[in-house]
Structures are given as structure tokens and as C-alpha cells.
């Protein structure tokens, strides 16, 4: 349902050309926010995606192709948002990648990439967004951590380290903004059926000789008591709640939406 809660505000969602970021961008557009999209993909498809969402919700949309592993490109993206929309009111640090391997086999370049994209990028966007948010005395920083920001899983050392780091960074950001109208919180999803997780399903199907459905069920049954995937729409609704006046004193939380994963 279209609402006006975020009319006049600008949201920048990193990694919003796919999956959870796209779901959250849609939910924020539905509330009337202008959106700066970011992420990789086919240029024509991306243009269609942000043009369509702008038309659907009657908001302004734009796109910047910054590689979130590169601080200079992040700086260019934040400067673009400032020039285009006068700054960022809602910052969603969502871009992320995964790689699955045992510690002793983990490619060092994959470790560096995961730390850069899943953790350090949030530091760069946040440090650049905070002065404008503090000046307006309103801002929402939403960091897409993971249930892996709360608990570990084998084979995911870099990801778990980055997500635990992101939860810690969220707490410090929340403390440093506690007496302002800026809040910082983390969302910790369990399995969401996006390309990032489908790759793990495919690997499992190949490894264990399962069909796609059986591999999905096997993945869920191991970790997620509900047996259901979390959806980008559900995560979008949680992001909208963090932006609402009711969430003004929700600060520094790591809020899991994980089908019961972390309750075990
Ligand atoms: P996805 O692969 O569907 O989307 C990732 C997005 O990040 C894409 O838009 C991609 O283009 C972008 N991206 C990747 N590398 C980038 C880079 N260097 N610079 C800019 N953009 C880049 O994945 P997703 O599942 O939607 O994941 C989104 C976030 O949610 C990630 O941080 C992920 O760790 C987190 N998460 C996902 C799940 C899940 O089950 N899918 C669970 C918990 C947390």
C-alpha cells in the first residue's frame, strides 16, 4: 500500500539491483522515498528496474555503479547522492557476497573481498552520510548483517567475521548518534531465496545428487526451524519500521528475522 511516510526523503540502498536490497528499495519507494540504486548487472536491465520503480511509486530514482569494495568509488556515489538529491536520509548498507570454504582452503583474495564489501563499505558510506544526517537531525542507518552476525556456521569464516563486525559497527554508530535524530540498526536475516543463497542450493544439489527442491529443503532443515525462507518483502517491512517514528528509540539492535535460526 502506497504511503507518504518517507516523502521528501532519499534512501540509498547498496546492492539494490537484486535480492534483499531490491526488496528493501521497493518498500522504501512505496513509502515515498526517492531511491539511489547501486549494484552490478546488465546496464539496460538496471535502467529499466529503477525507471519502473520510480514510475510505479511516483518517486525519483537514480543509480550509481560504485564497486563497494573501492572506497574512492563509494565517495563518488555519496557525492552523486548529495548532488542529485541533497544527501542521504536513509542509508541501507546491503551489498554483500558469500564464499564457502574451510579456513585453510579459503582464498585470501575472497577473504579480502568479503571484508571490503560486507563490512568496510558500511564504514565508508556511514562516515560520509553522517554529517548530513546530523545536520538535518534525522537519519536512519540500516545495516544488512545476517544471522551470521550472531552465530557462526562452518565454511563461512569471512562472511561470519564480516557480519559480526557489522553488528559491532552498528552498535558503535548507534552510540555515537544516541542523542540525535539519527538511528543505526542491523537486520539479521536467516536464509532468503536470492541468487546468493541459490548458489548454495545449486552446490548442494550437485554435491548430494538432489533436485532443486530437495536441496532447498535440505539447506533449510539444517538451520531454519520454520522450514520457510524469509522474503525480501518481509525484510522491506522491517526496514520501513526502522524508518518510522515508532522506532525513534530503537538504537543499536541486531534484529533477527530468521525463522527461528538463532533461537536454537
Ligand atoms: P544478491 O546476490 O541477490 O544481491 C547482492 C547485491 O549486492 C546485488 O545487487 C549485487 O550486484 C550487489 N553487489 C555485490 N558485490 C558488489 C560490489 N562489489 N559493489 C556493489 N554492489 C555489489 O544477495 P542477497 O541475498 O540479496 O544479499 C543482500 C545482503 O543480505 C548481503 O549483505 C547478504 O550478506 C545479506 N544476507 C543475505 C541472506 C540470504 O539468505 N540471502 C541472509 C542474510 C543476510
PDB file of C-alpha atoms and ligand atoms in Angstrom:
ATOM      1  CA  UNK A   1       0.000   0.000   0.000  1.00  0.00           C
ATOM      2  CA  UNK A   2       1.392   3.392  -1.014  1.00  0.00           C
ATOM      3  CA  UNK A   3       2.122   5.671   1.924  1.00  0.00           C
ATOM      4  CA  UNK A   4       3.677   9.098   2.397  1.00  0.00           C
ATOM      5  CA  UNK A   5       5.878   8.446   5.418  1.00  0.00           C
ATOM      6  CA  UNK A   6       9.145   8.998   3.538  1.00  0.00           C
ATOM      7  CA  UNK A   7       8.072  11.629   1.017  1.00  0.00           C
ATOM      8  CA  UNK A   8      10.860  14.172   0.623  1.00  0.00           C
ATOM      9  CA  UNK A   9      13.483  11.746   1.936  1.00  0.00           C
ATOM     10  CA  UNK A  10      16.185   9.989  -0.050  1.00  0.00           C
ATOM     11  CA  UNK A  11      17.241   6.408   0.520  1.00  0.00           C
ATOM     12  CA  UNK A  12      20.462   4.941  -0.801  1.00  0.00           C
ATOM     13  CA  UNK A  13      20.451   1.145  -0.891  1.00  0.00           C
ATOM     14  CA  UNK A  14      23.736  -0.525  -1.757  1.00  0.00           C
ATOM     15  CA  UNK A  15      23.467  -3.736  -3.754  1.00  0.00           C
ATOM     16  CA  UNK A  16      19.879  -2.993  -4.745  1.00  0.00           C
ATOM     17  CA  UNK A  17      19.903  -4.485  -8.242  1.00  0.00           C
ATOM     18  CA  UNK A  18      18.956  -7.897  -6.830  1.00  0.00           C
ATOM     19  CA  UNK A  19      17.504  -9.815  -3.913  1.00  0.00           C
ATOM     20  CA  UNK A  20      17.079  -8.229  -0.491  1.00  0.00           C
ATOM     21  CA  UNK A  21      18.390  -4.792  -1.481  1.00  0.00           C
ATOM     22  CA  UNK A  22      15.884  -4.602  -4.314  1.00  0.00           C
ATOM     23  CA  UNK A  23      13.066  -5.663  -1.961  1.00  0.00           C
ATOM     24  CA  UNK A  24      14.035  -3.011   0.582  1.00  0.00           C
ATOM     25  CA  UNK A  25      14.385  -0.324  -2.118  1.00  0.00           C
ATOM     26  CA  UNK A  26      10.854  -1.141  -3.321  1.00  0.00           C
ATOM     27  CA  UNK A  27       9.454  -0.965   0.205  1.00  0.00           C
ATOM     28  CA  UNK A  28      11.086   2.427   0.822  1.00  0.00           C
ATOM     29  CA  UNK A  29       9.870   3.742  -2.561  1.00  0.00           C
ATOM     30  CA  UNK A  30       6.387   2.592  -1.583  1.00  0.00           C
ATOM     31  CA  UNK A  31       6.679   4.957   1.402  1.00  0.00           C
ATOM     32  CA  UNK A  32       7.510   7.822  -0.957  1.00  0.00           C
ATOM     33  CA  UNK A  33      11.312   7.929  -0.660  1.00  0.00           C
ATOM     34  CA  UNK A  34      13.479   8.819  -3.623  1.00  0.00           C
ATOM     35  CA  UNK A  35      15.926   5.985  -4.184  1.00  0.00           C
ATOM     36  CA  UNK A  36      19.563   5.815  -5.234  1.00  0.00           C
ATOM     37  CA  UNK A  37      20.146   2.300  -6.510  1.00  0.00           C
ATOM     38  CA  UNK A  38      23.550   0.640  -6.623  1.00  0.00           C
ATOM     39  CA  UNK A  39      24.845  -2.777  -7.623  1.00  0.00           C
ATOM     40  CA  UNK A  40      26.042  -4.812 -10.561  1.00  0.00           C
ATOM     41  CA  UNK A  41      24.182  -6.245 -13.531  1.00  0.00           C
ATOM     42  CA  UNK A  42      23.170  -5.605 -17.097  1.00  0.00           C
ATOM     43  CA  UNK A  43      23.026  -1.821 -17.699  1.00  0.00           C
ATOM     44  CA  UNK A  44      19.764  -1.932 -19.663  1.00  0.00           C
ATOM     45  CA  UNK A  45      18.029  -4.139 -17.120  1.00  0.00           C
ATOM     46  CA  UNK A  46      19.175  -1.881 -14.289  1.00  0.00           C
ATOM     47  CA  UNK A  47      17.887   1.201 -16.071  1.00  0.00           C
ATOM     48  CA  UNK A  48      14.519  -0.464 -16.607  1.00  0.00           C
ATOM     49  CA  UNK A  49      14.414  -1.578 -12.983  1.00  0.00           C
ATOM     50  CA  UNK A  50      14.911   1.859 -11.456  1.00  0.00           C
ATOM     51  CA  UNK A  51      12.780   3.642 -14.047  1.00  0.00           C
ATOM     52  CA  UNK A  52       9.895   1.209 -13.462  1.00  0.00           C
ATOM     53  CA  UNK A  53      10.063   1.545  -9.671  1.00  0.00           C
ATOM     54  CA  UNK A  54      10.157   5.339  -9.982  1.00  0.00           C
ATOM     55  CA  UNK A  55       7.043   5.273 -12.187  1.00  0.00           C
ATOM     56  CA  UNK A  56       5.223   2.702 -10.042  1.00  0.00           C
ATOM     57  CA  UNK A  57       5.564   4.692  -6.830  1.00  0.00           C
ATOM     58  CA  UNK A  58       5.806   8.230  -8.224  1.00  0.00           C
ATOM     59  CA  UNK A  59       9.273   8.832  -6.749  1.00  0.00           C
ATOM     60  CA  UNK A  60      12.578   9.930  -8.230  1.00  0.00           C
ATOM     61  CA  UNK A  61      15.132   7.207  -8.725  1.00  0.00           C
ATOM     62  CA  UNK A  62      18.765   7.198  -9.768  1.00  0.00           C
ATOM     63  CA  UNK A  63      21.595   4.719  -9.986  1.00  0.00           C
ATOM     64  CA  UNK A  64      25.311   4.726  -9.262  1.00  0.00           C
ATOM     65  CA  UNK A  65      27.549   1.814 -10.223  1.00  0.00           C
ATOM     66  CA  UNK A  66      30.120   2.167  -7.422  1.00  0.00           C
ATOM     67  CA  UNK A  67      32.003  -1.004  -6.619  1.00  0.00           C
ATOM     68  CA  UNK A  68      31.538  -1.296  -2.865  1.00  0.00           C
ATOM     69  CA  UNK A  69      34.991  -2.769  -2.443  1.00  0.00           C
ATOM     70  CA  UNK A  70      36.516   0.541  -3.592  1.00  0.00           C
ATOM     71  CA  UNK A  71      36.471   3.495  -1.157  1.00  0.00           C
ATOM     72  CA  UNK A  72      37.037   6.035  -3.942  1.00  0.00           C
ATOM     73  CA  UNK A  73      34.016   4.802  -5.868  1.00  0.00           C
ATOM     74  CA  UNK A  74      31.937   4.869  -2.672  1.00  0.00           C
ATOM     75  CA  UNK A  75      32.983   8.502  -2.198  1.00  0.00           C
ATOM     76  CA  UNK A  76      31.874   9.268  -5.768  1.00  0.00           C
ATOM     77  CA  UNK A  77      28.499   7.599  -5.121  1.00  0.00           C
ATOM     78  CA  UNK A  78      27.891   9.584  -1.938  1.00  0.00           C
ATOM     79  CA  UNK A  79      28.854  12.810  -3.753  1.00  0.00           C
ATOM     80  CA  UNK A  80      26.405  11.863  -6.524  1.00  0.00           C
ATOM     81  CA  UNK A  81      23.563  11.384  -3.990  1.00  0.00           C
ATOM     82  CA  UNK A  82      24.369  14.762  -2.469  1.00  0.00           C
ATOM     83  CA  UNK A  83      24.368  16.486  -5.837  1.00  0.00           C
ATOM     84  CA  UNK A  84      21.264  14.702  -7.128  1.00  0.00           C
ATOM     85  CA  UNK A  85      19.022  14.690  -4.036  1.00  0.00           C
ATOM     86  CA  UNK A  86      20.770  16.842  -1.418  1.00  0.00           C
ATOM     87  CA  UNK A  87      22.100  13.895   0.564  1.00  0.00           C
ATOM     88  CA  UNK A  88      21.071  10.564   2.017  1.00  0.00           C
ATOM     89  CA  UNK A  89      18.411  10.323   4.749  1.00  0.00           C
ATOM     90  CA  UNK A  90      18.065   6.543   4.816  1.00  0.00           C
ATOM     91  CA  UNK A  91      21.240   4.573   4.269  1.00  0.00           C
ATOM     92  CA  UNK A  92      20.838   0.844   3.732  1.00  0.00           C
ATOM     93  CA  UNK A  93      24.165  -0.982   3.717  1.00  0.00           C
ATOM     94  CA  UNK A  94      23.136  -4.140   1.952  1.00  0.00           C
ATOM     95  CA  UNK A  95      25.694  -5.096  -0.728  1.00  0.00           C
ATOM     96  CA  UNK A  96      27.263  -8.400   0.112  1.00  0.00           C
ATOM     97  CA  UNK A  97      28.865 -11.539  -1.257  1.00  0.00           C
ATOM     98  CA  UNK A  98      29.493 -15.029   0.093  1.00  0.00           C
ATOM     99  CA  UNK A  99      32.157 -17.654  -0.352  1.00  0.00           C
ATOM    100  CA  UNK A 100      32.073 -21.093   1.201  1.00  0.00           C
ATOM    101  CA  UNK A 101      35.317 -22.918   2.065  1.00  0.00           C
ATOM    102  CA  UNK A 102      37.220 -24.197   5.076  1.00  0.00           C
ATOM    103  CA  UNK A 103      39.597 -21.697   6.712  1.00  0.00           C
ATOM    104  CA  UNK A 104      42.747 -23.426   5.480  1.00  0.00           C
ATOM    105  CA  UNK A 105      41.398 -23.501   1.911  1.00  0.00           C
ATOM    106  CA  UNK A 106      39.850 -20.030   1.923  1.00  0.00           C
ATOM    107  CA  UNK A 107      41.269 -17.968  -0.983  1.00  0.00           C
ATOM    108  CA  UNK A 108      42.889 -14.876   0.533  1.00  0.00           C
ATOM    109  CA  UNK A 109      41.500 -12.629  -2.202  1.00  0.00           C
ATOM    110  CA  UNK A 110      37.968 -13.848  -1.351  1.00  0.00           C
ATOM    111  CA  UNK A 111      38.594 -13.061   2.325  1.00  0.00           C
ATOM    112  CA  UNK A 112      39.692  -9.522   1.420  1.00  0.00           C
ATOM    113  CA  UNK A 113      36.735  -9.002  -0.932  1.00  0.00           C
ATOM    114  CA  UNK A 114      34.174 -10.176   1.634  1.00  0.00           C
ATOM    115  CA  UNK A 115      35.609  -7.954   4.374  1.00  0.00           C
ATOM    116  CA  UNK A 116      35.709  -4.984   1.969  1.00  0.00           C
ATOM    117  CA  UNK A 117      32.193  -5.392   0.534  1.00  0.00           C
ATOM    118  CA  UNK A 118      30.281  -6.812   3.538  1.00  0.00           C
ATOM    119  CA  UNK A 119      31.955  -4.729   6.256  1.00  0.00           C
ATOM    120  CA  UNK A 120      34.281  -1.887   5.256  1.00  0.00           C
ATOM    121  CA  UNK A 121      31.854  -0.441   2.695  1.00  0.00           C
ATOM    122  CA  UNK A 122      29.398   0.282   5.533  1.00  0.00           C
ATOM    123  CA  UNK A 123      32.095   2.246   7.354  1.00  0.00           C
ATOM    124  CA  UNK A 124      32.728   4.352   4.249  1.00  0.00           C
ATOM    125  CA  UNK A 125      29.075   5.091   3.426  1.00  0.00           C
ATOM    126  CA  UNK A 126      28.286   5.778   7.090  1.00  0.00           C
ATOM    127  CA  UNK A 127      31.198   8.149   7.677  1.00  0.00           C
ATOM    128  CA  UNK A 128      30.170  10.070   4.558  1.00  0.00           C
ATOM    129  CA  UNK A 129      26.416  10.109   5.302  1.00  0.00           C
ATOM    130  CA  UNK A 130      26.577  11.037   8.989  1.00  0.00           C
ATOM    131  CA  UNK A 131      27.478  14.750   8.716  1.00  0.00           C
ATOM    132  CA  UNK A 132      24.400  15.441   6.528  1.00  0.00           C
ATOM    133  CA  UNK A 133      22.115  13.337   8.728  1.00  0.00           C
ATOM    134  CA  UNK A 134      23.350  15.077  11.887  1.00  0.00           C
ATOM    135  CA  UNK A 135      22.864  18.456  10.259  1.00  0.00           C
ATOM    136  CA  UNK A 136      19.213  17.597   9.483  1.00  0.00           C
ATOM    137  CA  UNK A 137      18.923  15.833  12.860  1.00  0.00           C
ATOM    138  CA  UNK A 138      17.207  12.922  11.136  1.00  0.00           C
ATOM    139  CA  UNK A 139      18.610   9.789   9.615  1.00  0.00           C
ATOM    140  CA  UNK A 140      18.215   6.041   9.502  1.00  0.00           C
ATOM    141  CA  UNK A 141      21.157   3.706   9.010  1.00  0.00           C
ATOM    142  CA  UNK A 142      20.144   0.114   8.382  1.00  0.00           C
ATOM    143  CA  UNK A 143      22.885  -2.466   8.068  1.00  0.00           C
ATOM    144  CA  UNK A 144      22.087  -5.802   6.463  1.00  0.00           C
ATOM    145  CA  UNK A 145      24.031  -8.118   8.692  1.00  0.00           C
ATOM    146  CA  UNK A 146      22.831 -11.708   8.946  1.00  0.00           C
ATOM    147  CA  UNK A 147      22.037 -14.382  11.453  1.00  0.00           C
ATOM    148  CA  UNK A 148      25.745 -14.966  10.816  1.00  0.00           C
ATOM    149  CA  UNK A 149      26.319 -11.703  12.664  1.00  0.00           C
ATOM    150  CA  UNK A 150      25.040 -13.522  15.763  1.00  0.00           C
ATOM    151  CA  UNK A 151      26.137 -17.139  15.360  1.00  0.00           C
ATOM    152  CA  UNK A 152      28.709 -18.984  13.257  1.00  0.00           C
ATOM    153  CA  UNK A 153      28.489 -21.693  10.612  1.00  0.00           C
ATOM    154  CA  UNK A 154      31.408 -23.727   9.382  1.00  0.00           C
ATOM    155  CA  UNK A 155      32.875 -22.915   5.946  1.00  0.00           C
ATOM    156  CA  UNK A 156      31.806 -19.259   6.183  1.00  0.00           C
ATOM    157  CA  UNK A 157      34.704 -17.680   8.092  1.00  0.00           C
ATOM    158  CA  UNK A 158      34.991 -14.404   6.172  1.00  0.00           C
ATOM    159  CA  UNK A 159      31.242 -13.888   5.999  1.00  0.00           C
ATOM    160  CA  UNK A 160      30.699 -14.615   9.698  1.00  0.00           C
ATOM    161  CA  UNK A 161      33.629 -12.378  10.652  1.00  0.00           C
ATOM    162  CA  UNK A 162      32.329  -9.538   8.444  1.00  0.00           C
ATOM    163  CA  UNK A 163      28.752  -9.841   9.725  1.00  0.00           C
ATOM    164  CA  UNK A 164      29.813  -9.977  13.398  1.00  0.00           C
ATOM    165  CA  UNK A 165      31.933  -6.915  12.608  1.00  0.00           C
ATOM    166  CA  UNK A 166      28.965  -5.172  11.033  1.00  0.00           C
ATOM    167  CA  UNK A 167      26.833  -5.802  14.131  1.00  0.00           C
ATOM    168  CA  UNK A 168      29.606  -4.282  16.252  1.00  0.00           C
ATOM    169  CA  UNK A 169      29.953  -1.309  13.929  1.00  0.00           C
ATOM    170  CA  UNK A 170      26.169  -0.786  14.124  1.00  0.00           C
ATOM    171  CA  UNK A 171      26.327  -0.607  17.932  1.00  0.00           C
ATOM    172  CA  UNK A 172      29.111   1.985  17.887  1.00  0.00           C
ATOM    173  CA  UNK A 173      27.305   4.082  15.267  1.00  0.00           C
ATOM    174  CA  UNK A 174      24.140   3.910  17.390  1.00  0.00           C
ATOM    175  CA  UNK A 175      26.030   5.050  20.492  1.00  0.00           C
ATOM    176  CA  UNK A 176      27.702   7.944  18.706  1.00  0.00           C
ATOM    177  CA  UNK A 177      24.307   9.137  17.392  1.00  0.00           C
ATOM    178  CA  UNK A 178      22.271   8.277  20.505  1.00  0.00           C
ATOM    179  CA  UNK A 179      21.438  11.886  21.354  1.00  0.00           C
ATOM    180  CA  UNK A 180      20.461  12.799  17.799  1.00  0.00           C
ATOM    181  CA  UNK A 181      17.581  12.031  15.454  1.00  0.00           C
ATOM    182  CA  UNK A 182      19.816   9.539  13.654  1.00  0.00           C
ATOM    183  CA  UNK A 183      19.435   5.836  14.461  1.00  0.00           C
ATOM    184  CA  UNK A 184      21.533   2.871  13.411  1.00  0.00           C
ATOM    185  CA  UNK A 185      20.321  -0.720  13.497  1.00  0.00           C
ATOM    186  CA  UNK A 186      21.173  -4.058  11.956  1.00  0.00           C
ATOM    187  CA  UNK A 187      18.876  -6.614  10.373  1.00  0.00           C
ATOM    188  CA  UNK A 188      19.923 -10.245  10.672  1.00  0.00           C
ATOM    189  CA  UNK A 189      18.096 -12.439   8.175  1.00  0.00           C
ATOM    190  CA  UNK A 190      18.193 -16.197   8.034  1.00  0.00           C
ATOM    191  CA  UNK A 191      18.025 -17.842   4.596  1.00  0.00           C
ATOM    192  CA  UNK A 192      16.334 -15.695   1.937  1.00  0.00           C
ATOM    193  CA  UNK A 193      15.969 -17.247  -1.505  1.00  0.00           C
ATOM    194  CA  UNK A 194      18.109 -14.822  -3.528  1.00  0.00           C
ATOM    195  CA  UNK A 195      20.898 -15.543  -6.049  1.00  0.00           C
ATOM    196  CA  UNK A 196      23.358 -15.533  -3.107  1.00  0.00           C
ATOM    197  CA  UNK A 197      21.569 -18.497  -1.500  1.00  0.00           C
ATOM    198  CA  UNK A 198      20.523 -20.209  -4.738  1.00  0.00           C
ATOM    199  CA  UNK A 199      24.246 -20.706  -5.417  1.00  0.00           C
ATOM    200  CA  UNK A 200      24.499 -22.664  -2.143  1.00  0.00           C
ATOM    201  CA  UNK A 201      21.406 -24.662  -3.160  1.00  0.00           C
ATOM    202  CA  UNK A 202      22.968 -25.435  -6.558  1.00  0.00           C
ATOM    203  CA  UNK A 203      26.270 -26.505  -4.963  1.00  0.00           C
ATOM    204  CA  UNK A 204      24.415 -28.766  -2.574  1.00  0.00           C
ATOM    205  CA  UNK A 205      22.253 -30.258  -5.328  1.00  0.00           C
ATOM    206  CA  UNK A 206      25.379 -31.079  -7.341  1.00  0.00           C
ATOM    207  CA  UNK A 207      27.284 -32.423  -4.326  1.00  0.00           C
ATOM    208  CA  UNK A 208      24.490 -34.632  -2.982  1.00  0.00           C
ATOM    209  CA  UNK A 209      22.728 -35.526  -6.241  1.00  0.00           C
ATOM    210  CA  UNK A 210      19.497 -33.761  -5.184  1.00  0.00           C
ATOM    211  CA  UNK A 211      16.963 -31.901  -7.284  1.00  0.00           C
ATOM    212  CA  UNK A 212      16.483 -28.192  -6.666  1.00  0.00           C
ATOM    213  CA  UNK A 213      13.522 -28.567  -4.269  1.00  0.00           C
ATOM    214  CA  UNK A 214      15.192 -31.270  -2.226  1.00  0.00           C
ATOM    215  CA  UNK A 215      18.400 -29.206  -1.991  1.00  0.00           C
ATOM    216  CA  UNK A 216      16.421 -26.167  -0.797  1.00  0.00           C
ATOM    217  CA  UNK A 217      14.643 -28.256   1.829  1.00  0.00           C
ATOM    218  CA  UNK A 218      17.938 -29.785   2.955  1.00  0.00           C
ATOM    219  CA  UNK A 219      19.532 -26.356   3.380  1.00  0.00           C
ATOM    220  CA  UNK A 220      16.573 -25.014   5.371  1.00  0.00           C
ATOM    221  CA  UNK A 221      16.114 -28.095   7.546  1.00  0.00           C
ATOM    222  CA  UNK A 222      19.705 -27.848   8.746  1.00  0.00           C
ATOM    223  CA  UNK A 223      19.387 -24.311  10.129  1.00  0.00           C
ATOM    224  CA  UNK A 224      15.973 -22.668   9.837  1.00  0.00           C
ATOM    225  CA  UNK A 225      13.317 -24.226  12.138  1.00  0.00           C
ATOM    226  CA  UNK A 226      10.396 -22.677  10.233  1.00  0.00           C
ATOM    227  CA  UNK A 227      11.396 -24.590   7.105  1.00  0.00           C
ATOM    228  CA  UNK A 228      10.439 -21.449   5.162  1.00  0.00           C
ATOM    229  CA  UNK A 229      12.626 -18.834   3.511  1.00  0.00           C
ATOM    230  CA  UNK A 230      12.455 -15.249   4.784  1.00  0.00           C
ATOM    231  CA  UNK A 231      11.341 -12.934   1.943  1.00  0.00           C
ATOM    232  CA  UNK A 232      12.740  -9.608   0.701  1.00  0.00           C
ATOM    233  CA  UNK A 233       9.241  -8.138   1.226  1.00  0.00           C
ATOM    234  CA  UNK A 234       9.277  -9.101   4.920  1.00  0.00           C
ATOM    235  CA  UNK A 235      12.716  -7.549   5.302  1.00  0.00           C
ATOM    236  CA  UNK A 236      11.487  -4.442   3.478  1.00  0.00           C
ATOM    237  CA  UNK A 237       8.667  -4.117   6.001  1.00  0.00           C
ATOM    238  CA  UNK A 238      11.176  -4.296   8.868  1.00  0.00           C
ATOM    239  CA  UNK A 239      13.313  -1.587   7.227  1.00  0.00           C
ATOM    240  CA  UNK A 240      10.192   0.577   6.908  1.00  0.00           C
ATOM    241  CA  UNK A 241       9.502   0.069  10.619  1.00  0.00           C
ATOM    242  CA  UNK A 242      13.045   1.242  11.457  1.00  0.00           C
ATOM    243  CA  UNK A 243      12.277   4.408   9.475  1.00  0.00           C
ATOM    244  CA  UNK A 244       9.010   5.058  11.298  1.00  0.00           C
ATOM    245  CA  UNK A 245       8.519   7.455  14.227  1.00  0.00           C
ATOM    246  CA  UNK A 246       7.686   4.437  16.430  1.00  0.00           C
ATOM    247  CA  UNK A 247      11.280   3.241  16.005  1.00  0.00           C
ATOM    248  CA  UNK A 248      12.898   6.509  17.098  1.00  0.00           C
ATOM    249  CA  UNK A 249      14.353   4.842  20.190  1.00  0.00           C
ATOM    250  CA  UNK A 250      15.287   1.574  18.558  1.00  0.00           C
ATOM    251  CA  UNK A 251      19.056   2.045  18.556  1.00  0.00           C
ATOM    252  CA  UNK A 252      21.883  -0.388  18.018  1.00  0.00           C
ATOM    253  CA  UNK A 253      19.803  -3.541  17.788  1.00  0.00           C
ATOM    254  CA  UNK A 254      20.687  -6.617  15.769  1.00  0.00           C
ATOM    255  CA  UNK A 255      17.172  -7.737  14.864  1.00  0.00           C
ATOM    256  CA  UNK A 256      16.985 -11.228  13.543  1.00  0.00           C
ATOM    257  CA  UNK A 257      14.299 -12.321  11.099  1.00  0.00           C
ATOM    258  CA  UNK A 258      15.403 -15.874  10.684  1.00  0.00           C
ATOM    259  CA  UNK A 259      12.583 -18.392  11.028  1.00  0.00           C
ATOM    260  CA  UNK A 260      13.881 -19.252  14.495  1.00  0.00           C
ATOM    261  CA  UNK A 261      17.502 -19.978  13.479  1.00  0.00           C
ATOM    262  CA  UNK A 262      19.188 -18.051  16.305  1.00  0.00           C
ATOM    263  CA  UNK A 263      16.692 -19.239  18.939  1.00  0.00           C
ATOM    264  CA  UNK A 264      18.203 -22.726  18.881  1.00  0.00           C
TER     265      UNK A 264
HETATM  266  P1  LIG B   1      22.188 -10.920  -4.003  1.00  0.00           P
HETATM  267  O1  LIG B   1      23.363 -11.645  -4.547  1.00  0.00           O
HETATM  268  O2  LIG B   1      20.828 -11.224  -4.509  1.00  0.00           O
HETATM  269  O3  LIG B   1      22.404  -9.347  -4.097  1.00  0.00           O
HETATM  270  C1  LIG B   1      23.617  -8.748  -3.768  1.00  0.00           C
HETATM  271  C2  LIG B   1      23.639  -7.359  -4.317  1.00  0.00           C
HETATM  272  O4  LIG B   1      24.918  -6.778  -3.999  1.00  0.00           O
HETATM  273  C3  LIG B   1      23.490  -7.304  -5.839  1.00  0.00           C
HETATM  274  O5  LIG B   1      22.768  -6.157  -6.196  1.00  0.00           O
HETATM  275  C4  LIG B   1      24.952  -7.180  -6.304  1.00  0.00           C
HETATM  276  O6  LIG B   1      25.073  -6.572  -7.587  1.00  0.00           O
HETATM  277  C5  LIG B   1      25.489  -6.306  -5.208  1.00  0.00           C
HETATM  278  N1  LIG B   1      26.947  -6.355  -5.098  1.00  0.00           N
HETATM  279  C6  LIG B   1      27.749  -7.426  -4.958  1.00  0.00           C
HETATM  280  N2  LIG B   1      29.030  -7.038  -4.930  1.00  0.00           N
HETATM  281  C7  LIG B   1      29.032  -5.696  -5.053  1.00  0.00           C
HETATM  282  C8  LIG B   1      30.043  -4.707  -5.102  1.00  0.00           C
HETATM  283  N3  LIG B   1      31.343  -5.026  -5.025  1.00  0.00           N
HETATM  284  N4  LIG B   1      29.679  -3.414  -5.244  1.00  0.00           N
HETATM  285  C9  LIG B   1      28.370  -3.071  -5.357  1.00  0.00           C
HETATM  286  N5  LIG B   1      27.362  -3.953  -5.325  1.00  0.00           N
HETATM  287  C10 LIG B   1      27.713  -5.259  -5.181  1.00  0.00           C
HETATM  288  O7  LIG B   1      22.290 -11.188  -2.419  1.00  0.00           O
HETATM  289  P2  LIG B   1      21.225 -11.007  -1.244  1.00  0.00           P
HETATM  290  O8  LIG B   1      20.942 -12.350  -0.723  1.00  0.00           O
HETATM  291  O9  LIG B   1      20.120 -10.120  -1.645  1.00  0.00           O
HETATM  292  O10 LIG B   1      22.137 -10.291  -0.155  1.00  0.00           O
HETATM  293  C11 LIG B   1      21.998  -8.953   0.224  1.00  0.00           C
HETATM  294  C12 LIG B   1      22.579  -8.773   1.622  1.00  0.00           C
HETATM  295  O11 LIG B   1      21.842  -9.537   2.554  1.00  0.00           O
HETATM  296  C13 LIG B   1      24.037  -9.227   1.729  1.00  0.00           C
HETATM  297  O12 LIG B   1      24.743  -8.343   2.569  1.00  0.00           O
HETATM  298  C14 LIG B   1      23.902 -10.576   2.367  1.00  0.00           C
HETATM  299  O13 LIG B   1      25.055 -10.927   3.085  1.00  0.00           O
HETATM  300  C15 LIG B   1      22.723 -10.335   3.291  1.00  0.00           C
HETATM  301  N6  LIG B   1      22.054 -11.571   3.705  1.00  0.00           N
HETATM  302  C16 LIG B   1      21.518 -12.432   2.784  1.00  0.00           C
HETATM  303  C17 LIG B   1      20.889 -13.583   3.229  1.00  0.00           C
HETATM  304  C18 LIG B   1      20.266 -14.565   2.293  1.00  0.00           C
HETATM  305  O14 LIG B   1      19.871 -15.638   2.755  1.00  0.00           O
HETATM  306  N7  LIG B   1      20.116 -14.286   1.029  1.00  0.00           N
HETATM  307  C19 LIG B   1      20.807 -13.854   4.598  1.00  0.00           C
HETATM  308  C20 LIG B   1      21.364 -12.962   5.492  1.00  0.00           C
HETATM  309  C21 LIG B   1      21.980 -11.818   5.041  1.00  0.00           C
END
